[in-house]
Tab-separated table of C-alpha atoms and ligand atoms in Angstrom:
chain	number	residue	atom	x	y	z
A	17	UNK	CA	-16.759	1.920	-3.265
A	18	UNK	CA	-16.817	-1.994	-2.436
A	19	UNK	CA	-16.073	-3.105	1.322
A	20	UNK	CA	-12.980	-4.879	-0.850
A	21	UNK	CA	-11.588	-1.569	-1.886
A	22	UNK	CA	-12.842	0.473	0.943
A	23	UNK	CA	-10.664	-2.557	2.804
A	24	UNK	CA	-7.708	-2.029	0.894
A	25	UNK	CA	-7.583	1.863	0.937
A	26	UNK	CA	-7.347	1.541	5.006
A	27	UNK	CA	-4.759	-1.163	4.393
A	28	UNK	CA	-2.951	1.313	1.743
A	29	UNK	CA	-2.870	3.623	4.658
A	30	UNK	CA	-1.325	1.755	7.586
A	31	UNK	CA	0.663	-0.822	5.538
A	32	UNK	CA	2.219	1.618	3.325
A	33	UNK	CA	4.584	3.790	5.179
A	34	UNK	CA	5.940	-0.293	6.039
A	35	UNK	CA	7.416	-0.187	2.862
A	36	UNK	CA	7.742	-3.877	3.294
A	37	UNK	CA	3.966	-4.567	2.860
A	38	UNK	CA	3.667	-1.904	0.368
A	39	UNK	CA	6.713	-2.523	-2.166
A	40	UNK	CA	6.513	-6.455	-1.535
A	41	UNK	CA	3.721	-9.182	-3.368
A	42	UNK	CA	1.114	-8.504	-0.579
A	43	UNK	CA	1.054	-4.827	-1.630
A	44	UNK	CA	1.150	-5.525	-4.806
A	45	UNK	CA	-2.401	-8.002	-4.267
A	46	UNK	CA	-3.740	-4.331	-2.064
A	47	UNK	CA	-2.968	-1.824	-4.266
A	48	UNK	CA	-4.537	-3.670	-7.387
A	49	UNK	CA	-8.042	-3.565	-5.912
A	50	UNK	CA	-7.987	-0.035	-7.513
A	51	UNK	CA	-7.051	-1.261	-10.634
A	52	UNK	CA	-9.431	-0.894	-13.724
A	53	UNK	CA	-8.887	-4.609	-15.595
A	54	UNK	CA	-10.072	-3.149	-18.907
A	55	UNK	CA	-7.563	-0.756	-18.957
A	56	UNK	CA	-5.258	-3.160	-20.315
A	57	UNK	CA	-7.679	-4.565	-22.873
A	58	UNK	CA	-5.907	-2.184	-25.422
A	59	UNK	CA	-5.030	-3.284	-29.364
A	60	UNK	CA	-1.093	-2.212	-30.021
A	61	UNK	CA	-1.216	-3.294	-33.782
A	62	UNK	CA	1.028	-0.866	-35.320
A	63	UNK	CA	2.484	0.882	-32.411
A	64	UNK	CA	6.319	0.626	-32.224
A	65	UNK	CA	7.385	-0.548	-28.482
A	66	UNK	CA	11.437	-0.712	-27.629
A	67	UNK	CA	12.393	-2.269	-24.344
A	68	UNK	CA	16.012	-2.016	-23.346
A	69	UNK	CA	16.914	-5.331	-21.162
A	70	UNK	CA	14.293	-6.979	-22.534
A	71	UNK	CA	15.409	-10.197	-22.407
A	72	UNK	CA	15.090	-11.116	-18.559
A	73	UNK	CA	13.182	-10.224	-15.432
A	74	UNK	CA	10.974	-7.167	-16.126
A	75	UNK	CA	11.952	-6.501	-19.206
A	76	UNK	CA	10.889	-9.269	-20.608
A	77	UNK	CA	7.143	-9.568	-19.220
A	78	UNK	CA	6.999	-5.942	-20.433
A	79	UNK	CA	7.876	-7.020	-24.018
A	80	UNK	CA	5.773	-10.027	-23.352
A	81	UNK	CA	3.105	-7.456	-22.586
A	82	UNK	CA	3.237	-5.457	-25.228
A	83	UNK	CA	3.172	-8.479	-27.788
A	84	UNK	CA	0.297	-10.341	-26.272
A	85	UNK	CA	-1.193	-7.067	-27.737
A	86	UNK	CA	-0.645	-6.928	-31.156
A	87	UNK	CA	2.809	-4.171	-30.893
A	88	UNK	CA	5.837	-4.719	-32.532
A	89	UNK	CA	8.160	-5.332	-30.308
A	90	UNK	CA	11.679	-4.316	-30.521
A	91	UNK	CA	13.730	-6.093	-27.514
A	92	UNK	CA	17.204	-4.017	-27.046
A	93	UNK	CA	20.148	-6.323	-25.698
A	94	UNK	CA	23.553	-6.403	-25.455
A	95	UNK	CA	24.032	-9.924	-25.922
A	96	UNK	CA	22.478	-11.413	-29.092
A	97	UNK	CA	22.267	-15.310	-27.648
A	98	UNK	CA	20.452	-14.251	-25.125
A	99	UNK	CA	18.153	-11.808	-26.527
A	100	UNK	CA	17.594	-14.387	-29.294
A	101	UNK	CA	16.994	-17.357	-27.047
A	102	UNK	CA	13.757	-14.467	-25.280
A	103	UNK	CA	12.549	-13.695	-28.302
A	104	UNK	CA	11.783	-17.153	-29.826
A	105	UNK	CA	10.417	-17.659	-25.933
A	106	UNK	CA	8.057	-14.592	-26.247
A	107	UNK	CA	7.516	-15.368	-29.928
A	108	UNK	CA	5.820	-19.020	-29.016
A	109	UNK	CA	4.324	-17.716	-25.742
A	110	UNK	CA	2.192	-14.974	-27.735
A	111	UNK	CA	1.642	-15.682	-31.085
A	112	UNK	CA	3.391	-12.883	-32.701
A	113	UNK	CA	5.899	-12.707	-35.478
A	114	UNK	CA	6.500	-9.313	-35.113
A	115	UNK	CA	9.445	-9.363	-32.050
A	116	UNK	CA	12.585	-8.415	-32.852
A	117	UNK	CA	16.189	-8.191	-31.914
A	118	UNK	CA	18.521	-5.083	-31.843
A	119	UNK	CA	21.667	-5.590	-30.388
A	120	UNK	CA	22.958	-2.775	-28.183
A	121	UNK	CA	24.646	-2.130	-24.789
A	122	UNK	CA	23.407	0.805	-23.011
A	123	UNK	CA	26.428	1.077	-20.440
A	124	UNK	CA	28.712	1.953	-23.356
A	125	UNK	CA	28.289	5.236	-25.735
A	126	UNK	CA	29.768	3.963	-29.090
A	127	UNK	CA	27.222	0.848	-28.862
A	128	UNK	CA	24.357	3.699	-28.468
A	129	UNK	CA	25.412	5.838	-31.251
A	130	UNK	CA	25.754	2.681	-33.925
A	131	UNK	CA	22.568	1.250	-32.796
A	132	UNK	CA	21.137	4.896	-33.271
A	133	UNK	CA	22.539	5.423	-36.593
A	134	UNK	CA	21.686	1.619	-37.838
A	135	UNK	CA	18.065	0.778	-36.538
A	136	UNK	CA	15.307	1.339	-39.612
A	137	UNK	CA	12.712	1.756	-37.604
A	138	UNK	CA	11.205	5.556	-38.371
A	139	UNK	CA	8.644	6.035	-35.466
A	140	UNK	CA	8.786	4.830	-32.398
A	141	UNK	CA	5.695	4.650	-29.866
A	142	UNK	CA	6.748	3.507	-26.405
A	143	UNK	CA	10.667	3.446	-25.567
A	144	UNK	CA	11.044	1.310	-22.299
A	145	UNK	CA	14.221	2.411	-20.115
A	146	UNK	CA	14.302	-0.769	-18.516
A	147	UNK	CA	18.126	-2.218	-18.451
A	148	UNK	CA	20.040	-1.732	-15.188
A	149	UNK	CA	22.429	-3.113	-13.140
A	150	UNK	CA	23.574	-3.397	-9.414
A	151	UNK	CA	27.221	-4.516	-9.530
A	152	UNK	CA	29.549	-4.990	-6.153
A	153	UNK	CA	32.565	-3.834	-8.164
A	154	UNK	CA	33.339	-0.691	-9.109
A	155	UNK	CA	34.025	-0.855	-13.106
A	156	UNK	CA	33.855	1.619	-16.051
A	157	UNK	CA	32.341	1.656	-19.224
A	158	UNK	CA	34.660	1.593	-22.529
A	159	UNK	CA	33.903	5.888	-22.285
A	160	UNK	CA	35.593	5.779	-18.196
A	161	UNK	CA	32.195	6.431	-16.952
A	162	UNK	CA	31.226	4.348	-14.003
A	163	UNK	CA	29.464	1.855	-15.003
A	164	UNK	CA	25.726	1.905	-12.865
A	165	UNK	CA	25.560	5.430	-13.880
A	166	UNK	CA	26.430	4.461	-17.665
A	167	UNK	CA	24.070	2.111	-17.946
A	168	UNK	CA	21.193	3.047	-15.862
A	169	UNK	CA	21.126	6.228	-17.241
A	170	UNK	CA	23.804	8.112	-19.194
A	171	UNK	CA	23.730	5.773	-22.082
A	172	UNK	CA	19.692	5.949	-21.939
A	173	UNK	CA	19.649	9.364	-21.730
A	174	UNK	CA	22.171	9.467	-25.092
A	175	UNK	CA	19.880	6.944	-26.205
A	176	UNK	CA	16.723	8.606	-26.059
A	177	UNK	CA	18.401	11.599	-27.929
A	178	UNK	CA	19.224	9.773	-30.661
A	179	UNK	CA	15.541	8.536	-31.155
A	180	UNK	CA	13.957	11.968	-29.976
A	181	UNK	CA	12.569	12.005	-33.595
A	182	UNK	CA	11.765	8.865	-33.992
A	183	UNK	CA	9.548	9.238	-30.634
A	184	UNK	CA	7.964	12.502	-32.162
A	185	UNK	CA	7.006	10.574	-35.259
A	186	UNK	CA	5.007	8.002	-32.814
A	187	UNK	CA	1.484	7.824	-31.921
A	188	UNK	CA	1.105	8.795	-28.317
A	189	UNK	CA	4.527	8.515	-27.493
A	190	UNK	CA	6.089	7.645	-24.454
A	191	UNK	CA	9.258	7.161	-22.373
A	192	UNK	CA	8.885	5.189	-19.492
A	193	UNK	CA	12.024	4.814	-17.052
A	194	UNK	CA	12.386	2.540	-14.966
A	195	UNK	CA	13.680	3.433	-11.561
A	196	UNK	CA	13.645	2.188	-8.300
A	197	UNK	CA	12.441	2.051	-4.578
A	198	UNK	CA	16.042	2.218	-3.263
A	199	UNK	CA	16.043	5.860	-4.699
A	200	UNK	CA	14.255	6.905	-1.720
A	201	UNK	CA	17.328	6.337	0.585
A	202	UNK	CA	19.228	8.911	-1.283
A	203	UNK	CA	19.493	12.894	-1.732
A	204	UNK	CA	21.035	14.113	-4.983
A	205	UNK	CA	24.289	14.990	-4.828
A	206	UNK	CA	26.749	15.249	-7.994
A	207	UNK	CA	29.970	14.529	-6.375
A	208	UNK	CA	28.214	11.039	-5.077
A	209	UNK	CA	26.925	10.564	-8.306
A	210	UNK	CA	29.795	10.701	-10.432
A	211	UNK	CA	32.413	9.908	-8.239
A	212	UNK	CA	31.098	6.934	-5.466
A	213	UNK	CA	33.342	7.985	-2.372
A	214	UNK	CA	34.942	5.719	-0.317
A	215	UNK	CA	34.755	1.619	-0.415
A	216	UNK	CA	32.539	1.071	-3.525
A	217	UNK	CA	29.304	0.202	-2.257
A	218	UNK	CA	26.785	-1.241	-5.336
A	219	UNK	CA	23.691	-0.746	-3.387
A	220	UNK	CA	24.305	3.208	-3.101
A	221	UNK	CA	25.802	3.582	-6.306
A	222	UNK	CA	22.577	1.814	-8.126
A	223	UNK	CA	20.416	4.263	-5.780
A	224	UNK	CA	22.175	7.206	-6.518
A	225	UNK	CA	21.923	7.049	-9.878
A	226	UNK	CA	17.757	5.680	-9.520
A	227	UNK	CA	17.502	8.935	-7.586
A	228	UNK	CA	18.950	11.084	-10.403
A	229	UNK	CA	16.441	9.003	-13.297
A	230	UNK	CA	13.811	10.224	-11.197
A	231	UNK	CA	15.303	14.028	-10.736
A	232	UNK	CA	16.212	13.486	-14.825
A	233	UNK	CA	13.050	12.387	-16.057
A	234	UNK	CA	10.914	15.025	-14.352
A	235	UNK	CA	13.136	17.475	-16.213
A	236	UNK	CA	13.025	15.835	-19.657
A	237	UNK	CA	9.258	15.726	-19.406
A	238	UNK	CA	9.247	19.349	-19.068
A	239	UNK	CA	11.773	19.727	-21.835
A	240	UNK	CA	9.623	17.794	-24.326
A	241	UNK	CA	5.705	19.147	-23.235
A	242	UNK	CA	5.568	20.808	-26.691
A	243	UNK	CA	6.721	17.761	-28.570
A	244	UNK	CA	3.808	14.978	-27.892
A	245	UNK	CA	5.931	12.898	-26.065
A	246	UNK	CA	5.037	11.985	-22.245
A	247	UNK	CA	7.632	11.042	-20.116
A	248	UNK	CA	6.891	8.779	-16.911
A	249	UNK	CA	9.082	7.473	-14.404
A	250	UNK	CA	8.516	4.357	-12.472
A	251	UNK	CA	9.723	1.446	-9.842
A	252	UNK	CA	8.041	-1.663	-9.546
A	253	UNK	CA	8.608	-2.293	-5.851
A	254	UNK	CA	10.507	-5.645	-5.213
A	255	UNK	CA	10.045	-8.603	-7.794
A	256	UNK	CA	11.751	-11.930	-8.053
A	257	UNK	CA	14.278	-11.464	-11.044
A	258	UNK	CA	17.832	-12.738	-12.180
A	259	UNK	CA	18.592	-8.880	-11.163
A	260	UNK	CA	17.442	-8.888	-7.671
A	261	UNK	CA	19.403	-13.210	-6.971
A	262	UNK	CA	22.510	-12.049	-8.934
A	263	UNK	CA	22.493	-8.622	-7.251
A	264	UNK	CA	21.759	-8.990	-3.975
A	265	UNK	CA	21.024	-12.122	-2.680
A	266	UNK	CA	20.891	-11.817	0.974
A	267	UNK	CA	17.769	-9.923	-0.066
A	268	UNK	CA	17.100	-11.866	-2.152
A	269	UNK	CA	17.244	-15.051	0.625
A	270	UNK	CA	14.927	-13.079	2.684
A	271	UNK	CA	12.478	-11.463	0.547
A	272	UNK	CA	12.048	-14.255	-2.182
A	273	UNK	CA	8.758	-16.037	-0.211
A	274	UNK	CA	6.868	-12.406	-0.730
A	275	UNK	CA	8.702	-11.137	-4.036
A	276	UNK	CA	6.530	-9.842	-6.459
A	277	UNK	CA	6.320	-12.187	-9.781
A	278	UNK	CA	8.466	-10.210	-12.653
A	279	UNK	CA	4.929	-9.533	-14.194
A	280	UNK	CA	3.437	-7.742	-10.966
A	281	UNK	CA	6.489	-6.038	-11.162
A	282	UNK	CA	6.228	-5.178	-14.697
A	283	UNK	CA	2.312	-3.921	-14.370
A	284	UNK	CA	2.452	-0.227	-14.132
A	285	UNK	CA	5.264	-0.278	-17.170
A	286	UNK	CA	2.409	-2.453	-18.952
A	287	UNK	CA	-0.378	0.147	-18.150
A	288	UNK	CA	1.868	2.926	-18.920
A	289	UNK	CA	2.830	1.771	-22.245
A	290	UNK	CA	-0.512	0.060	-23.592
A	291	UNK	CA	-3.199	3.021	-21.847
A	292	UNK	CA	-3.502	6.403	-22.815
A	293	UNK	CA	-4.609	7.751	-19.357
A	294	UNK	CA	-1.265	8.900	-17.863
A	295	UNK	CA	-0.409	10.482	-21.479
A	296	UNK	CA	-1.563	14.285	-19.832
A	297	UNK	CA	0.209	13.651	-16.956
A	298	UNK	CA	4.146	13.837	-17.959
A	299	UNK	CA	6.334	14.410	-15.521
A	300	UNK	CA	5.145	11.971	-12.675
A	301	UNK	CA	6.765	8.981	-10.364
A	302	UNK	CA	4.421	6.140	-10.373
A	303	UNK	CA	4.413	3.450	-8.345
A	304	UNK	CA	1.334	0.142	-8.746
A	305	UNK	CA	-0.638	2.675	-11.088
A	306	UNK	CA	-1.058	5.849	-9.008
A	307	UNK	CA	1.739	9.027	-8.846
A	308	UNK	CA	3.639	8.830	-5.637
A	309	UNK	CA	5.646	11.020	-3.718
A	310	UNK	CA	9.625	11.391	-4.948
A	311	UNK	CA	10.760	11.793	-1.058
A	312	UNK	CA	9.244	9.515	1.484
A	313	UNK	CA	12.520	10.544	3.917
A	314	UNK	CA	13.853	13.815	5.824
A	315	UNK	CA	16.191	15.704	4.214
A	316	UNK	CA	17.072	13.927	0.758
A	317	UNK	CA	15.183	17.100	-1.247
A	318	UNK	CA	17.929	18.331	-3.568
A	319	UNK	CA	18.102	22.165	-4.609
A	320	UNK	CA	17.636	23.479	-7.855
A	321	UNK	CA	21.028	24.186	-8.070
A	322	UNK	CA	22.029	20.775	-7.488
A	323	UNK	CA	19.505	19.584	-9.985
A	324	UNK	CA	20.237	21.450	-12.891
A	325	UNK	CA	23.754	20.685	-12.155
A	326	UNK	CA	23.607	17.166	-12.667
A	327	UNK	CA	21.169	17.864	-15.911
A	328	UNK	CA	24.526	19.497	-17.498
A	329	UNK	CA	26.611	16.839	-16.142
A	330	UNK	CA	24.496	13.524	-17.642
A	331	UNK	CA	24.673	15.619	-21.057
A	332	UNK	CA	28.112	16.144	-20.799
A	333	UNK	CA	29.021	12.614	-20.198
A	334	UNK	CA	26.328	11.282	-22.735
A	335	UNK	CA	28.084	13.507	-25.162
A	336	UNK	CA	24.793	15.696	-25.988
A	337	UNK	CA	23.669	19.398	-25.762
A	338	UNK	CA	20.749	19.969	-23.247
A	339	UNK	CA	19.092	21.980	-26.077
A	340	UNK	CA	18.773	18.748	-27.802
A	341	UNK	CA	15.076	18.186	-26.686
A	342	UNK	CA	13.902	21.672	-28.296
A	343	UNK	CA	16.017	20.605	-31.664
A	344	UNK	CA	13.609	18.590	-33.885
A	345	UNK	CA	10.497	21.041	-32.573
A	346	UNK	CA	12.347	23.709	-34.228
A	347	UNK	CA	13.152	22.604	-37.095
A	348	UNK	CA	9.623	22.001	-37.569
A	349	UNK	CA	8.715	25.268	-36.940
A	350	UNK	CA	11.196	26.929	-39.194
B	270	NAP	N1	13.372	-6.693	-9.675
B	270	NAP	C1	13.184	-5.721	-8.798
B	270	NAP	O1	12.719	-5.933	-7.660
B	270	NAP	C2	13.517	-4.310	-9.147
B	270	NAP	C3	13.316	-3.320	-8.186
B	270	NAP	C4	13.589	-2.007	-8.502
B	270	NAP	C5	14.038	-1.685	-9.771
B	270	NAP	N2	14.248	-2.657	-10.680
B	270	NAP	C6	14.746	-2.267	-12.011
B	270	NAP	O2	14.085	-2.994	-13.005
B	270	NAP	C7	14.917	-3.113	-14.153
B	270	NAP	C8	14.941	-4.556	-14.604
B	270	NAP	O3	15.597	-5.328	-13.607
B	270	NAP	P1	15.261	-6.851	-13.325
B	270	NAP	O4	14.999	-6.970	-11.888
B	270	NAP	O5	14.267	-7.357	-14.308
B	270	NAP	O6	16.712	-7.506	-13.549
B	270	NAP	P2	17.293	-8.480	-14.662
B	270	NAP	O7	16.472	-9.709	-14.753
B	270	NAP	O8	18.728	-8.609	-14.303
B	270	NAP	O9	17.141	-7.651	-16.001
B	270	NAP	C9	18.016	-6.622	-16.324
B	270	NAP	C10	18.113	-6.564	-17.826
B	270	NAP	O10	18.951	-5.453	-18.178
B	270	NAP	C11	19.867	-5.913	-19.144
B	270	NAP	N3	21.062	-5.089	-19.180
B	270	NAP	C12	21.931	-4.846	-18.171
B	270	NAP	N4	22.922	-4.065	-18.611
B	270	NAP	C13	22.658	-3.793	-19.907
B	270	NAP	C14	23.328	-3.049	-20.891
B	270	NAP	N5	24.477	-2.435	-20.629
B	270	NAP	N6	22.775	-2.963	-22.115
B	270	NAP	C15	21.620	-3.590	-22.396
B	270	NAP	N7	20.950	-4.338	-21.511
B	270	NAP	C16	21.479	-4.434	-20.274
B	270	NAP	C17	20.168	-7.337	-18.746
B	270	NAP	O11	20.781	-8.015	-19.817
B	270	NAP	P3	21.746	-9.289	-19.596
B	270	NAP	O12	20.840	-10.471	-19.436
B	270	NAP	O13	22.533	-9.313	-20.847
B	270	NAP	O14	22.561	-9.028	-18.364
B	270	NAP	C18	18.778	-7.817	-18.428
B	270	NAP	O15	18.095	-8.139	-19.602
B	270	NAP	C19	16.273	-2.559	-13.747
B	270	NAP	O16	16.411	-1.237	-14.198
B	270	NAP	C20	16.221	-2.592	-12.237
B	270	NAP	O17	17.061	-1.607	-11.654
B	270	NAP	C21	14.009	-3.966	-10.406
């Protein structure tokens, strides 16, 4: 080990529990001492990568990512001007043709389900979870369900259903959700979840429902083992987006001097989706490249009970059958 590294592990240690240190740019500089550079030098040419809210913040350096390396690139937005104005960005900035535009908005079923039943594309490598949102109102989407649980992960979950074959047609394939830090401030609870209680507060709600992508995707990893597909969960600590001024930006006001850039933020997406390394290890919460810990605070370990009953309750609302995952396997088999 280098006196750099050996540095930087000690530093891991003490700075760390901070959280401030750890999530923030100057953790971001620590923790990549560890990192393997190579393990990016991958060629994508013909792999299949979709990135929902891919045209801002993180999103957008992860498509950026994944074109720079030969993929085609579908970017997944809800608002076509937008998403068109990224993709000629990201189509001059890298060189390749191959980045495309599918209109959909995540936060509301019927937009899943056409999107679903209209996109061409037959296998799908890497599907990027990556659109969210941290409103300070309390809204619904057009199916009544509120609307940072719709989009941050009810409509991705109906979402991923709908291209569960697709994914098993893929090479390597991968789901990679994007959560979040704040997650660790909350306990699962399906009451909270669903139903917000008292003065809406946006910072909660968006935690809440981080909390339950991390609870979700551990279980839909285990659900699709026998498929192929790997299923990773993530949060990229605190980088300077639209997301984070819009959002919050007190935080934003206070943090933005040590923000990570949206591509620090974006990294361990990037190394989950371009290397093959984390492929055997479904299941996990990863954080700058290495698994971490789902609790980092007393007493916000949920039972099993409470788990599995929010697993019924996402399906419910997304409009699917938890036996989905098994579906396509057993047809196979049959
Ligand atoms: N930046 C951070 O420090 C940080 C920290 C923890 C977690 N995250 C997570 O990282 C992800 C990306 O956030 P960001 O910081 O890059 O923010 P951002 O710049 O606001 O990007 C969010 C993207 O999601 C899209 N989006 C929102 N609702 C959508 C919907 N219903 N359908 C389709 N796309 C939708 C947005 O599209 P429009 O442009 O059309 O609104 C935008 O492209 C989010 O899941 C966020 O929770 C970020």
């Amino acid at each position: 080990m280098s006196f750099t590294r050996l540095l930087a592990s000690v530093g891991d240690l003490v700075l760390d529990p901070s959280i401030v240190f750890s999530f923030d740019r100057t953790g971001f500089n620590r923790h990549k001492q560890s990192f393997i550079h190579s393990d990016l030098d991958v060629d994508m040419t013909g792999r299949v990568c979709a990135v929902t809210g891919a045209n801002s913040g993180l999103g957008k350096a992860t498509a950026k990512a994944f074109a720079q390396r030969g993929a085609e690139v579908w970017m997944l937005c809800r608002n076509q001007e937008r998403a068109e104005k990224a993709r000629d960005e990201l189509v001059d900035e890298t060189g390749n043709a191959q980045i495309h535009v599918a209109i959909v908005d995540v936060g509301d079923l019927d937009s899943v389900r056409s999107f679903i039943e209209s996109w061409r594309v037959t296998a799908v490598d890497v599907l990027v979870h990556n659109a969210g949102v941290l409103p300070n109102q309390r809204t619904d989407s057009p199916q009544g369900i509120e609307t940072t649980l719709s989009i941050n992960l009810v409509g991705p979950l109906a979402l991923t259903a709908g291209l569960n074959k697709r994914l098993q047609a893929g090479k390597k394939p991968r789901i990679i959700w994007v959560s979040s830090g704040g997650m660790y401030s909350q306990k699962l609870r399906l009451d909270h979840l669903e139903t917000p209680p008292g003065k809406f507060d946006g910072v909660k709600a968006y935690a809440r429902t981080k909390r339950a992508m991390v609870v979700a995707s551990a279980r839909l990893a285990n659900e699709l083992k026998h498929t192929g597909i790997a299923v990773h969960c993530m949060h990229p600590g605190w980088a300077n987006t639209k997301g984070v001024r819009d959002s919050i930006p007190g935080f934003w006001k206070v943090t933005r001097m040590i923000l990570r850039s949206p591509e620090e933020g974006a990294d361990t997406i990037v190394w989950l989706g371009v290397n093959d390394q984390a492929h055997d290890q479904s299941g996990l919460f990863w954080f700058d490249r290495q698994p971490r810990s789902t609790h980092l605070l007393p007493g916000t370990q949920a039972t099993q009970a409470a788990r599995d009953e929010v697993w019924l309750r996402i399906h419910e609302l997304a409009g699917i059958s938890p036996l989905e995952w098994t579906k396509h396997n057993q047809q196979e088999s049959t």
